[in-house]
Short mmCIF file of C-alpha atoms in Angstrom, two decimals:
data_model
loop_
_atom_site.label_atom_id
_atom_site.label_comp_id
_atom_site.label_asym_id
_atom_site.label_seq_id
_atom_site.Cartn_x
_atom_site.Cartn_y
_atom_site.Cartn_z
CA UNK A 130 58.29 124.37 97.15
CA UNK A 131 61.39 122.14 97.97
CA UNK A 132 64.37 124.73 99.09
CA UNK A 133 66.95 124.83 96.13
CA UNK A 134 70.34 123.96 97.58
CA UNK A 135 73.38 126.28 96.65
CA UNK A 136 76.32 124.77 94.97
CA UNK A 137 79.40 123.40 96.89
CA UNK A 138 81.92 126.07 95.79
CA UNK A 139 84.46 123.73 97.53
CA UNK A 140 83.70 120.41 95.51
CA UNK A 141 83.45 122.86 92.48
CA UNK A 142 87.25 124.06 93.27
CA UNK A 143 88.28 120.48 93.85
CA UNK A 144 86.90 119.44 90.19
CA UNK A 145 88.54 122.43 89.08
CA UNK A 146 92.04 121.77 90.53
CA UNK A 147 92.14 118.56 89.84
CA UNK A 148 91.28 119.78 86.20
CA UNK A 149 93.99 121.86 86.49
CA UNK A 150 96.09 119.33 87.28
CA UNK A 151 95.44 117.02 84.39
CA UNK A 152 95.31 120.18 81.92
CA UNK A 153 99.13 120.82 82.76
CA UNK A 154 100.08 117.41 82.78
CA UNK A 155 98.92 116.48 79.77
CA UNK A 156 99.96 119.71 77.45
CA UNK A 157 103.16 119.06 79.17
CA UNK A 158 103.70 115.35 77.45
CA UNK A 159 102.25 116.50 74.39
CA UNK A 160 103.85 120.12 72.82
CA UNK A 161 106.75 120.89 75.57
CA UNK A 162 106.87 122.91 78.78
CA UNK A 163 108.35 125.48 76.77
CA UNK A 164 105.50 125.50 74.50
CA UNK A 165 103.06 125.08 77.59
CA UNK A 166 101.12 128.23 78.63
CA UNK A 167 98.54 129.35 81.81
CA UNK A 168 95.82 130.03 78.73
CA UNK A 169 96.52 126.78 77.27
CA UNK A 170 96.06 124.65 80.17
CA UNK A 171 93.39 127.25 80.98
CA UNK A 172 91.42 126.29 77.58
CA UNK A 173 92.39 122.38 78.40
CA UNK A 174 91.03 122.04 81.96
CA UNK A 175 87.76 124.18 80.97
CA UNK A 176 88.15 127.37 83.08
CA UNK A 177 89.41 131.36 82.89
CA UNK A 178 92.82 132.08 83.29
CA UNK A 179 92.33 134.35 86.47
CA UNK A 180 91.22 131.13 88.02
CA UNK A 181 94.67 129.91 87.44
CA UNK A 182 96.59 132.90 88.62
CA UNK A 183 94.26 133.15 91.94
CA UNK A 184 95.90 129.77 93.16
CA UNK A 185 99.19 129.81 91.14
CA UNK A 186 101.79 132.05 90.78
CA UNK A 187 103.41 130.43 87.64
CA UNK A 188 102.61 127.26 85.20
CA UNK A 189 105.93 125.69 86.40
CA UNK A 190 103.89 125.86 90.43
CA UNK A 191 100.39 124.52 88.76
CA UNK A 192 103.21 121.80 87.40
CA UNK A 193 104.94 121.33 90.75
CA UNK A 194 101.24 120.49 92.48
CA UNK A 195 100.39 118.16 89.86
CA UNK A 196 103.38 116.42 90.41
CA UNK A 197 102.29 116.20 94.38
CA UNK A 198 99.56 114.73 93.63
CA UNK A 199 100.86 112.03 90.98
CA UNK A 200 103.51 111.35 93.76
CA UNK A 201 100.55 110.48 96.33
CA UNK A 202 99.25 108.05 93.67
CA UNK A 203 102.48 106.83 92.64
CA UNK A 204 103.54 105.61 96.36
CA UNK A 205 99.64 103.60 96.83
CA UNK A 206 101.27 102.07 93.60
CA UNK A 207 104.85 101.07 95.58
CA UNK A 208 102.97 99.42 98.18
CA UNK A 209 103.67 102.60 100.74
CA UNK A 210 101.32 101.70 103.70
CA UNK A 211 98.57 103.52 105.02
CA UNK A 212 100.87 105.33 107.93
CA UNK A 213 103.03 106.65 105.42
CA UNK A 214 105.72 104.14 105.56
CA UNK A 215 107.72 101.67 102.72
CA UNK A 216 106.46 98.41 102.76
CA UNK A 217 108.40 96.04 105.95
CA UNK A 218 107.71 92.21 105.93
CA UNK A 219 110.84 91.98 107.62
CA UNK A 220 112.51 91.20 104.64
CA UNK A 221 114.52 94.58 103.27
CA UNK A 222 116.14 93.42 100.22
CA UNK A 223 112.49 92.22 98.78
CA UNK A 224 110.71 95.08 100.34
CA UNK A 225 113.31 97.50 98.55
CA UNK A 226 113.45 95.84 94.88
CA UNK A 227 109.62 96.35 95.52
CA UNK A 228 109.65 99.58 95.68
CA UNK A 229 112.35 100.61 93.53
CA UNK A 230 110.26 98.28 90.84
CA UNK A 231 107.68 100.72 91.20
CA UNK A 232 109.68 103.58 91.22
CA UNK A 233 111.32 102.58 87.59
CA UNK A 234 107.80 102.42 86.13
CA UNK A 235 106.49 105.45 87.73
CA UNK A 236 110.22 106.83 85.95
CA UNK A 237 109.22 105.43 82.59
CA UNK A 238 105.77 106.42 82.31
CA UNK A 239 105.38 109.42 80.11
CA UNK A 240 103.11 111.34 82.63
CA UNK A 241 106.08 111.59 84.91
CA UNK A 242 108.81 112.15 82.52
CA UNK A 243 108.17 114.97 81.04
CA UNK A 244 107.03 116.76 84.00
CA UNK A 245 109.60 115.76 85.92
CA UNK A 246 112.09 116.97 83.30
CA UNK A 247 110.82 120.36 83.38
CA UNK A 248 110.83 121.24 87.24
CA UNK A 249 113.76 119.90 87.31
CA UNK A 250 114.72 122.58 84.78
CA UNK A 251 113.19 124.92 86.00
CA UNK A 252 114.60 124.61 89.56
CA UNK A 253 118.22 124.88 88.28
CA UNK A 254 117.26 128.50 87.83
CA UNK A 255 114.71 129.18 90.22
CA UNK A 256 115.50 128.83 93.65
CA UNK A 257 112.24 129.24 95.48
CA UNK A 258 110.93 126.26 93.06
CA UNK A 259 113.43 124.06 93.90
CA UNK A 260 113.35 124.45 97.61
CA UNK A 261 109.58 123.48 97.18
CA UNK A 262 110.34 121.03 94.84
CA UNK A 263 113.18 119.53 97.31
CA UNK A 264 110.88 120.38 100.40
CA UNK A 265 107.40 119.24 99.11
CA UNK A 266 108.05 116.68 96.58
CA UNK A 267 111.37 115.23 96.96
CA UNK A 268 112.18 114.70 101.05
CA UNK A 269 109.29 113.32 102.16
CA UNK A 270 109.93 110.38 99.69
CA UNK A 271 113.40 110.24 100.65
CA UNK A 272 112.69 110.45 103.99
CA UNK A 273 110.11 107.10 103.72
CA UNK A 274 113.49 105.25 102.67
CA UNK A 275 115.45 106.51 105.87
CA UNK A 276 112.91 105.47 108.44
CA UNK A 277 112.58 101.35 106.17
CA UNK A 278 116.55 101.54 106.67
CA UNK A 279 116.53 102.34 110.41
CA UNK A 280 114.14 99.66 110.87
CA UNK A 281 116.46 97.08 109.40
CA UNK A 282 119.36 98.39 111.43
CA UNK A 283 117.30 97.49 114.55
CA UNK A 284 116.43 94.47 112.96
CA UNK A 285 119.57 93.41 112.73
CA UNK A 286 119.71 93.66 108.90
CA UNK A 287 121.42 96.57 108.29
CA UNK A 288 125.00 97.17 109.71
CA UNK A 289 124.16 99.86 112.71
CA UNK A 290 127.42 102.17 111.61
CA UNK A 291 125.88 102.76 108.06
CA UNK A 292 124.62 106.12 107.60
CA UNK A 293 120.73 105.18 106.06
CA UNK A 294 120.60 108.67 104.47
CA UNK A 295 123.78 107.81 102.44
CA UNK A 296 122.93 104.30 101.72
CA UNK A 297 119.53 105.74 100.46
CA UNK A 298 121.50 107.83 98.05
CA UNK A 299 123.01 104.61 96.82
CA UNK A 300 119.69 103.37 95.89
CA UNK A 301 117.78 106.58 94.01
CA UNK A 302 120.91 108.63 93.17
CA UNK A 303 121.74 105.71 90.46
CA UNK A 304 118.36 105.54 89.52
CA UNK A 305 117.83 109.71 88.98
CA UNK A 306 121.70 109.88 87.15
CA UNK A 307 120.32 107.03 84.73
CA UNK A 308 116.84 108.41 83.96
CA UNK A 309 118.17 112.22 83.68
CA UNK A 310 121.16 111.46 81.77
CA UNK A 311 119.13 108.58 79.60
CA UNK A 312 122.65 106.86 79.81
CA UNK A 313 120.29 102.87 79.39
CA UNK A 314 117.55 101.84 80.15
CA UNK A 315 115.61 101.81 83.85
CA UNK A 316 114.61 97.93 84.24
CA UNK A 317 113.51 95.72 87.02
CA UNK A 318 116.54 93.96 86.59
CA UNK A 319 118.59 97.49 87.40
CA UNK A 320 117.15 98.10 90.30
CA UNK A 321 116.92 94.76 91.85
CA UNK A 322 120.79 94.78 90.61
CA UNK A 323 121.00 98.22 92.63
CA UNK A 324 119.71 96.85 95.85
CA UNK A 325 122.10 93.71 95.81
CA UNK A 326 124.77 95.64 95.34
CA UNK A 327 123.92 98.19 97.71
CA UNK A 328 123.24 95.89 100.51
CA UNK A 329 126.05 93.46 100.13
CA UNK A 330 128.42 95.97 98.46
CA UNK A 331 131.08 94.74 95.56
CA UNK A 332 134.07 93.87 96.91
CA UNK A 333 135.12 90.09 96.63
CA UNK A 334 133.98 87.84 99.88
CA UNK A 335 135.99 85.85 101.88
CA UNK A 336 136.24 82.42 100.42
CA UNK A 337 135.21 79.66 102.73
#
């Protein structure tokens, strides 16, 4: 009699995350965080409750991992290389309206808004949330921007007195105040604008 193998309880956890993951997401877009609960998403990913609880303390940290993992797909999508890194042809202004191309769409897609919208809600009043959120989520994908800026200062395409972590600032800052605040629309044309103007600043040059 062929020996009966016992299930993978680690793929089985995987399917079940990633479940998870997709269960929040998704009630999220549709009725509301508010209106989000652990049974719902629960019921929606196909598993008990407690299975929820023993991995997360809270719906808004089953959100904050989803959001990880959307962000891992999101920067294959802005051309991040496989080390980690933006995009360098050793070209910065194309390799930045690149990725700030892909950033707006990521922005505009509904399975980032409204996620995005509640943690960072939720992470004006919880503090342990938003260092994780700022920690987890947020630096690392600021930090990708610092090390493409440092490499055009040694490539001679970047002043070397600019500070990279303020001139990154310059480049996401606009696009975050726009998206939270709804004030237009996030375009192509915006950030491509937003990289121009960052890079060769807006004060008049010298005729001649």
């Amino acid at each position: 009699m062929a020996e009966t193998k016992a299930p993978d309880s680690t793929r089985r956890s995987e399917r079940s995350r990633r479940a998870i993951h997709a269960a929040a997401l998704a009630l999220v877009g549709e009725v509301g965080y508010a209106r989000t609960t652990i049974e719902g998403i629960a019921a929606r990913a196909g598993v008990g409750k407690q299975t929820i609880y023993r991995w997360w303390p809270s719906k808004a940290a089953v959100l904050l991992d989803a959001s990880l993992e959307l962000a891992r797909q999101a920067e294959e999508a802005a051309g991040c290389e496989a080390g980690g890194g933006l995009p360098d042809t050793g070209d910065v202004e194309a390799d930045l309206k690149l990725v700030l191309r892909a950033t707006v769409d990521e922005m505009n897609h509904p399975s980032y808004d409204a996620p995005a919208r509640a943690l960072a809600a939720e992470s004006v009043t919880d503090p342990e949330l938003c260092a994780r959120f700022v920690r987890e989520l947020l630096e690392p994908r600021l930090q990708l921007f610092v090390d493409r800026l440092h490499a055009a200062q040694e490539a001679g395409q970047v002043r070397p007195d600019v500070d990279p972590r303020t001139a990154l600032e310059l480049l996401t800052g606009t696009l975050a105040h726009r998206w939270l605040m709804r004030t237009l629309p996030l375009t192509h044309a915006y950030t491509d604008r937003i990289v121009e103007y960052t890079l060769r600043g807006i004060a008049p040059r010298p005729a001649g």
